[in-house]
XYZ file of C-alpha atoms in Angstrom:
531
model
C -0.155 0.056 0.099
C 1.236 3.197 -0.937
C 1.067 6.331 0.895
C -1.540 8.043 -0.832
C -3.736 4.695 -0.502
C -2.856 5.077 3.105
C -4.047 8.198 3.723
C -7.357 7.196 2.156
C -8.265 4.316 4.234
C -11.318 4.424 6.003
C -11.192 5.944 9.733
C -13.391 4.687 12.479
C -14.548 6.438 15.539
C -15.978 5.072 18.597
C -16.887 8.423 20.424
C -17.994 11.290 18.195
C -16.100 14.266 16.942
C -17.150 17.651 17.964
C -18.610 20.205 15.329
C -15.174 22.285 14.945
C -13.384 18.879 14.664
C -15.541 17.355 12.099
C -15.300 20.807 9.915
C -11.663 21.836 10.336
C -10.245 18.061 10.245
C -12.696 15.039 9.096
C -14.481 17.049 6.407
C -11.644 18.526 4.916
C -9.523 15.352 4.334
C -12.584 14.211 2.453
C -11.719 10.509 3.585
C -14.987 8.332 4.507
C -15.368 7.912 8.077
C -17.499 5.529 10.548
C -19.004 7.034 13.910
C -20.363 3.626 15.509
C -23.415 4.647 18.023
C -23.804 8.315 16.271
C -27.331 7.958 16.326
C -28.184 5.317 18.975
C -30.482 7.666 20.583
C -32.474 8.748 18.010
C -36.158 7.828 18.605
C -36.675 5.932 15.575
C -34.155 3.065 16.570
C -37.113 1.575 18.692
C -39.829 3.747 17.258
C -39.093 2.357 13.733
C -37.904 -1.288 14.610
C -39.487 -3.789 12.522
C -39.022 -6.498 15.350
C -40.431 -4.282 18.070
C -44.027 -3.031 16.381
C -41.976 -0.301 13.966
C -43.955 -1.210 11.098
C -47.303 -0.317 12.752
C -45.796 2.793 13.957
C -44.447 4.044 10.556
C -48.467 2.681 9.132
C -49.989 4.752 11.570
C -47.608 7.961 11.158
C -47.408 8.248 7.367
C -49.093 5.266 5.705
C -51.263 7.287 3.760
C -48.461 9.335 2.008
C -48.072 8.129 -1.748
C -44.117 7.649 -2.414
C -42.546 7.409 -5.244
C -40.484 3.601 -4.983
C -37.870 2.619 -6.946
C -38.706 -0.275 -9.721
C -36.387 -3.066 -10.560
C -36.488 -5.876 -13.028
C -32.887 -6.918 -12.146
C -34.237 -9.554 -8.782
C -32.789 -7.549 -5.861
C -30.294 -5.290 -7.556
C -31.396 -2.082 -7.774
C -28.953 0.086 -10.533
C -30.005 3.928 -9.687
C -28.945 5.202 -13.630
C -32.400 6.059 -15.516
C -32.198 3.643 -17.720
C -31.845 0.592 -15.467
C -34.987 1.349 -13.064
C -38.071 3.344 -13.003
C -40.106 5.439 -10.009
C -43.630 4.090 -9.778
C -46.526 5.721 -7.125
C -47.328 3.378 -4.344
C -48.933 3.844 -1.102
C -46.651 3.540 1.688
C -48.953 1.603 3.613
C -49.272 -0.908 0.908
C -45.650 -1.321 0.918
C -45.795 -1.339 5.011
C -48.230 -4.356 4.560
C -46.052 -6.318 2.493
C -43.061 -5.787 4.769
C -44.929 -7.571 7.440
C -45.884 -10.423 5.561
C -42.300 -10.704 4.582
C -41.398 -10.362 8.131
C -43.884 -13.305 9.476
C -42.252 -15.367 6.818
C -38.631 -14.808 7.919
C -36.882 -17.701 9.673
C -35.120 -16.572 12.587
C -31.445 -17.085 12.009
C -31.507 -17.938 8.701
C -29.084 -16.209 5.800
C -30.759 -13.560 4.119
C -29.612 -16.195 0.566
C -32.382 -18.185 1.890
C -35.178 -15.884 2.883
C -37.886 -15.508 -0.049
C -40.421 -13.125 0.162
C -43.940 -14.250 0.545
C -45.340 -15.189 -2.902
C -49.130 -14.166 -1.862
C -47.884 -10.684 -0.632
C -49.648 -7.573 -1.795
C -46.770 -6.625 -3.900
C -46.343 -10.272 -5.672
C -50.050 -9.798 -6.574
C -49.769 -6.388 -7.579
C -49.450 -5.243 -11.165
C -45.884 -3.954 -10.410
C -43.856 -6.565 -12.227
C -40.447 -6.435 -10.096
C -38.836 -5.828 -6.447
C -39.464 -2.141 -4.993
C -36.858 -0.304 -2.781
C -38.397 2.877 -1.101
C -35.256 4.770 -1.898
C -34.254 8.669 -1.446
C -37.795 9.483 -0.436
C -37.421 13.143 0.963
C -38.384 13.898 4.703
C -36.978 17.273 4.119
C -35.716 19.207 1.243
C -34.195 22.440 0.488
C -33.227 22.356 -3.271
C -36.625 21.462 -4.190
C -39.514 23.162 -4.064
C -41.955 20.370 -3.356
C -43.583 18.327 -0.863
C -42.008 15.842 1.298
C -44.415 12.836 2.078
C -42.378 11.789 4.832
C -41.841 14.893 6.942
C -43.784 13.705 9.777
C -40.963 11.595 10.390
C -38.900 14.487 11.339
C -39.481 14.377 14.904
C -37.806 10.792 15.277
C -34.607 11.617 14.501
C -32.000 14.450 14.994
C -29.580 16.059 12.886
C -26.035 14.786 14.539
C -24.383 17.182 16.626
C -21.032 17.123 15.031
C -22.609 18.327 11.657
C -22.943 21.455 13.529
C -25.060 24.163 11.963
C -24.438 22.988 8.269
C -27.208 23.920 5.630
C -28.316 20.895 4.552
C -29.634 20.048 1.097
C -31.960 17.165 1.972
C -33.001 14.266 4.397
C -33.708 11.214 2.845
C -35.306 7.813 3.984
C -34.413 4.386 2.716
C -35.862 1.302 3.484
C -35.934 -2.032 1.631
C -38.409 -5.241 2.267
C -36.314 -8.033 1.372
C -32.291 -7.987 0.776
C -31.276 -5.563 -2.064
C -27.993 -4.296 -3.406
C -27.253 -1.138 -5.100
C -25.320 0.098 -8.117
C -22.018 1.399 -7.787
C -22.284 5.584 -8.007
C -20.849 8.564 -6.143
C -22.789 11.514 -5.089
C -22.114 15.231 -5.610
C -22.864 15.877 -2.036
C -21.344 14.909 1.235
C -23.477 12.016 2.661
C -23.991 11.175 6.389
C -25.547 7.634 6.525
C -27.307 6.528 9.252
C -28.743 2.984 10.017
C -31.968 3.028 12.178
C -32.644 -1.009 11.543
C -31.313 -3.873 10.125
C -27.672 -3.739 8.537
C -25.916 -2.445 5.594
C -22.747 -3.481 4.055
C -21.076 -0.761 1.881
C -17.965 -1.094 -0.216
C -15.974 2.342 -0.984
C -13.889 4.004 -3.266
C -11.854 6.964 -3.365
C -12.534 9.265 -6.065
C -8.742 8.282 -7.366
C -10.289 4.773 -8.361
C -12.584 6.449 -11.022
C -10.793 4.954 -13.857
C -11.064 1.593 -12.894
C -14.809 1.969 -12.269
C -15.732 3.093 -15.862
C -17.695 6.133 -15.115
C -20.283 6.625 -17.131
C -20.027 9.459 -19.959
C -19.947 12.948 -18.374
C -22.610 14.025 -20.942
C -25.084 11.143 -19.892
C -28.214 11.326 -17.834
C -26.245 8.754 -15.340
C -22.821 10.127 -14.846
C -22.237 9.583 -11.397
C -22.787 5.917 -12.069
C -20.351 3.295 -12.811
C -20.578 0.993 -16.176
C -18.808 -1.961 -14.381
C -21.747 -4.845 -13.839
C -21.586 -5.412 -9.751
C -22.684 -9.048 -10.252
C -20.907 -10.535 -13.424
C -17.803 -7.935 -14.463
C -17.335 -8.267 -17.929
C -13.262 -7.546 -18.122
C -13.200 -8.028 -21.497
C -15.399 -4.890 -21.734
C -13.778 -3.405 -18.731
C -10.344 -4.491 -18.474
C -9.016 -1.889 -15.884
C -11.955 -3.356 -13.510
C -9.823 -6.363 -13.052
C -8.404 -5.089 -10.056
C -11.394 -2.940 -8.764
C -11.629 -5.063 -5.493
C -8.387 -4.666 -4.270
C -8.992 -0.342 -4.312
C -12.297 -1.242 -2.372
C -12.946 -0.715 1.309
C -15.642 -2.616 3.154
C -17.647 -1.288 6.345
C -20.537 -2.846 7.938
C -22.945 -0.459 9.590
C -25.598 -1.737 12.270
C -28.445 0.199 13.734
C -27.405 3.664 15.100
C -23.734 3.626 13.011
C -23.254 6.457 10.496
C -21.054 6.738 7.932
C -19.371 9.699 6.532
C -19.474 9.092 2.299
C -17.953 12.434 0.868
C -18.507 13.805 -2.119
C -16.833 12.067 -5.149
C -16.547 8.405 -3.321
C -18.121 5.448 -4.994
C -19.971 3.465 -2.976
C -21.932 0.068 -3.399
C -24.542 -0.795 -0.887
C -25.899 -4.402 0.321
C -28.783 -4.319 2.695
C -30.419 -7.041 4.594
C -34.173 -7.718 4.997
C -36.129 -4.480 6.273
C -33.068 -2.638 6.743
C -34.147 1.333 7.370
C -32.039 4.321 6.973
C -31.952 7.875 6.575
C -29.174 10.151 4.993
C -28.093 13.537 5.246
C -26.618 15.774 2.153
C -25.168 18.864 1.931
C -22.582 20.687 -0.488
C -19.088 20.824 0.545
C -17.495 24.023 1.162
C -14.850 23.619 -1.517
C -18.094 23.275 -4.257
C -20.278 26.120 -2.250
C -16.948 28.533 -2.186
C -16.014 27.715 -5.848
C -16.860 31.193 -8.078
C -18.441 29.986 -11.144
C -16.867 32.326 -13.058
C -13.703 30.260 -12.287
C -14.867 26.906 -13.571
C -13.009 27.123 -17.177
C -9.753 27.949 -15.215
C -10.016 25.236 -13.034
C -11.366 22.953 -15.691
C -8.205 24.027 -17.699
C -5.875 23.316 -14.399
C -7.901 19.843 -13.345
C -6.802 18.389 -16.731
C -3.813 19.920 -17.113
C -2.887 18.067 -13.960
C -4.486 14.948 -15.041
C -2.699 14.838 -18.584
C 0.588 15.306 -16.798
C -0.433 12.205 -14.252
C -1.295 10.431 -17.541
C 1.783 11.213 -19.170
C 3.952 9.843 -15.959
C 1.478 6.776 -16.073
C 1.673 5.862 -20.123
C 5.992 6.027 -19.304
C 6.069 3.955 -16.568
C 3.743 1.273 -18.286
C 6.585 1.511 -21.270
C 9.568 1.181 -19.114
C 9.557 -2.402 -19.608
C 10.739 -1.976 -23.059
C 13.881 0.598 -21.787
C 14.416 -2.536 -19.284
C 14.482 -4.665 -21.547
C 16.646 -3.415 -24.120
C 19.512 -2.681 -20.753
C 18.817 -6.588 -20.255
C 19.491 -7.840 -23.744
C 22.640 -5.498 -23.601
C 23.839 -7.017 -20.145
C 23.235 -10.735 -21.662
C 25.521 -9.872 -24.875
C 28.012 -8.344 -22.400
C 28.282 -11.404 -20.171
C 28.607 -13.593 -23.407
C 31.186 -11.878 -25.143
C 34.299 -9.353 -24.112
C 34.839 -8.166 -27.545
C 31.432 -6.671 -28.366
C 32.763 -3.335 -27.021
C 35.260 -3.241 -29.573
C 33.115 -4.855 -32.283
C 30.639 -1.993 -31.970
C 33.715 0.476 -31.897
C 35.131 -1.149 -34.932
C 31.956 -1.161 -36.857
C 31.333 2.748 -36.262
C 34.973 3.166 -37.443
C 34.037 1.089 -40.746
C 30.936 3.497 -41.245
C 32.835 6.534 -40.438
C 36.110 7.198 -42.784
C 35.219 10.415 -43.888
C 35.366 11.602 -40.540
C 37.979 9.394 -38.817
C 39.856 12.459 -37.601
C 37.475 12.627 -34.846
C 37.689 9.317 -33.272
C 38.453 10.700 -29.911
C 34.759 11.375 -28.964
C 34.237 7.414 -29.634
C 37.172 6.211 -28.065
C 35.691 8.553 -24.859
C 32.469 6.864 -24.814
C 31.769 4.136 -22.488
C 31.053 0.738 -23.615
C 27.221 1.028 -22.939
C 27.022 4.283 -24.658
C 28.946 3.206 -27.462
C 26.748 0.148 -28.211
C 23.539 2.728 -27.756
C 25.320 4.720 -30.628
C 25.550 1.637 -32.580
C 22.002 0.808 -32.421
C 20.422 3.878 -33.388
C 22.798 3.887 -36.411
C 22.139 0.930 -37.463
C 17.978 1.297 -36.752
C 18.378 4.904 -38.769
C 20.555 3.023 -41.651
C 18.450 -0.361 -41.806
C 15.075 1.603 -41.704
C 16.101 4.050 -44.970
C 17.232 1.200 -46.238
C 14.147 -0.612 -46.027
C 12.338 2.341 -47.383
C 14.440 2.852 -50.521
C 13.569 -1.104 -51.432
C 10.038 -0.093 -51.026
C 10.764 2.925 -53.305
C 10.671 5.715 -50.906
C 12.656 8.397 -51.305
C 16.514 8.715 -49.143
C 16.010 12.461 -48.885
C 15.759 13.858 -45.140
C 13.337 16.502 -46.252
C 12.953 19.510 -43.911
C 9.117 19.465 -44.449
C 7.659 20.618 -41.450
C 4.678 18.898 -42.548
C 6.017 15.626 -42.811
C 6.683 14.628 -39.215
C 3.487 15.756 -38.374
C 1.745 13.245 -41.345
C 3.847 10.502 -39.871
C 3.235 11.060 -36.379
C -0.280 11.416 -36.735
C -0.218 8.178 -38.379
C 2.003 6.633 -35.392
C -1.194 7.685 -33.235
C -3.992 5.909 -35.200
C -2.144 2.685 -35.878
C -0.192 1.870 -33.425
C -0.013 3.195 -29.603
C 2.660 5.260 -28.702
C 3.590 2.964 -25.740
C 3.897 0.231 -28.167
C 7.062 -2.350 -27.541
C 8.003 -2.155 -31.297
C 8.906 1.671 -30.496
C 12.523 0.935 -30.249
C 13.987 4.378 -30.302
C 11.921 5.505 -27.487
C 12.850 2.157 -25.642
C 16.298 3.037 -26.401
C 16.116 6.570 -25.197
C 14.324 5.326 -22.019
C 17.262 3.371 -20.775
C 20.020 5.713 -20.940
C 20.726 8.384 -18.323
C 20.737 12.061 -19.722
C 24.172 12.458 -19.400
C 24.849 9.501 -21.182
C 22.586 10.423 -24.042
C 24.186 13.782 -24.413
C 27.496 11.868 -25.152
C 25.675 9.509 -27.364
C 24.063 12.632 -29.424
C 27.390 14.671 -29.546
C 29.120 11.525 -30.911
C 25.990 11.427 -33.748
C 26.639 15.254 -34.270
C 30.378 14.908 -35.104
C 30.388 11.490 -36.340
C 26.612 10.848 -37.979
C 25.038 14.259 -38.696
C 22.809 13.029 -41.382
C 21.605 9.886 -39.174
C 20.878 11.916 -36.450
C 18.950 14.237 -38.588
C 16.763 11.411 -39.821
C 16.544 9.818 -36.188
C 14.935 13.264 -35.162
C 12.899 14.184 -38.279
C 11.203 10.884 -39.239
C 11.764 8.114 -36.712
C 11.069 9.990 -33.461
C 7.517 8.836 -32.148
C 5.485 10.772 -29.806
C 6.650 8.865 -27.303
C 10.313 9.104 -28.208
C 9.923 12.765 -28.551
C 8.662 13.171 -24.975
C 11.172 10.825 -23.466
C 13.843 12.800 -25.326
C 12.891 16.204 -24.011
C 12.340 14.574 -20.634
C 16.145 13.731 -20.640
C 17.075 17.474 -22.041
C 15.323 18.665 -19.142
C 17.273 16.308 -16.443
C 20.394 16.800 -18.345
C 19.770 20.771 -17.910
C 19.872 19.914 -13.845
C 22.944 18.382 -14.070
C 25.071 20.322 -16.227
C 26.140 24.123 -16.448
C 24.517 26.918 -18.497
C 27.322 27.090 -20.455
C 27.439 23.790 -21.417
C 23.521 23.504 -22.319
C 24.064 26.364 -24.414
C 26.992 24.875 -26.377
C 25.272 21.087 -26.520
C 22.141 22.300 -27.444
C 24.129 24.683 -30.372
C 25.885 21.905 -31.554
C 22.997 19.304 -31.425
C 20.380 22.043 -33.622
C 23.626 22.770 -35.542
C 23.283 19.592 -37.213
C 19.747 20.812 -38.858
C 19.634 22.706 -42.189
C 16.535 24.119 -40.521
C 17.076 24.139 -37.088
C 13.367 25.379 -36.581
C 11.968 22.266 -38.615
C 13.951 19.882 -35.822
C 12.229 21.922 -32.868
C 9.079 21.320 -34.588
C 9.184 17.475 -35.428
C 10.238 17.340 -31.570
C 7.539 19.899 -30.282
C 4.627 18.369 -32.553
C 6.163 14.446 -31.505
C 5.648 15.670 -27.511
C 2.070 17.324 -28.310
C 0.935 14.165 -30.213
C 1.790 12.137 -26.889
C 0.108 14.782 -24.834
C -2.961 14.394 -27.174
C -3.019 10.851 -26.920
C -2.827 11.485 -22.921
C -5.961 13.840 -23.040
C -7.838 11.034 -24.801
C -7.196 9.021 -22.311
C -8.099 11.080 -19.194
C -11.369 11.605 -21.367
C -12.121 8.051 -21.371
C -11.325 7.112 -18.074
C -12.077 9.818 -16.070
C -14.928 11.443 -17.870
C -16.153 8.182 -19.710
C -16.040 10.114 -23.072
C -14.272 8.320 -26.058
C -13.444 10.884 -28.368
C -12.058 8.676 -31.389
C -15.413 6.738 -31.437
C -17.819 8.247 -33.937
C -21.746 7.619 -34.240
C -22.651 4.826 -36.845
């Protein structure tokens, strides 16, 4: 477990925090927390208890109210997205009557898997084809100007003292007859879920796990829901979800317990038979204080941060290519001590015209010399193949040529492909070693270096090269930096074409990262077209 994952572990409190402690330490941390016995003194704990006359009490108090219940045609699984369920009006008394019959048919001590709802219940004999869940029925709502059918129940509950004087968005009532399961989703509010009777088992994921849960498109009507099937995940369709359980945390809530679910935390909840709960929603301070005219700026900053993180992840996942190159070199090195001299001889044979400057080659370490030979051979072999296929050998300075080539790379091959030999080689080399290799190419293979940069540098290769340049600049003096770049770009007839080729590749790599961010965090697939 890394430091970030450790800091996101669900916290558990046996004692209750003060309003100041909750608002200054717990809430701003945006980490889920369990408060044992937080609402154990509610009147509702005894008055609503189904095993002790609670159903009669609820029927007498609000039985005449007509509620909108959630109807599921997926058995006891309730998918919250609008396409997977519908809300149906039902008298609360009808639902309570069914709960009473269900209670009579429960065998004490049996597991909920063996508990079957009576087939002669009012709901089973009604025209409603499916399971019902009284979910998110408002007891109080300040965001909508609508009647709250269960408002009389407010006298049985109190806002937990540690919430202080928070302005609530709503208080909601939740009740299921048989065992039920909700789909994975997050809420746009802070949420305090309080269990009154029964038992709830919650599975939680922090917002940072968003990508493995495949959120539905942000432009859709169910953007806060996961697209992963909670019963039978299809890892062919959702491969990142393979590790979704490893990133989850599980908590069990009994009557009187409360669970703080910060905004953005994904959660999936199982409820035992006849479980009743109340939850409080309120807008976080961050969202309350976010000025609307700043939204475009915040959006760009957050996207920039996610893109940078994604670029790092893309290179990390492809580092095996660089490691493999080093391993192959070490194997060859162990097999023959003559390899280094062979590389040096091969380079001498191909640079007879520049034989006056063999001193630079002699100064290279064996690994650097091997890398130089690999790069030169790679460029020459590629040019040879292109010539056999009728391609031109010219290293054109047309700045549009690298753009077209790199665009095709992005479309035809992922920039992290194992076949990206140039990028993998660059990944394997330390910055100062790469500096010496490039200077060796400047003096002995200027046209090869030109072809490498203008025509063989993939988007990933451009990103790696510029990162190596940045690391190099941190390790040498300013005068050395200027001299290196003067020699490096001096090789090109058109220095701006070389800079464009590198920058275009770097931006195409960032573009791929941006598309990945849209897919992972916004559920958007920019490369897909409507048929």
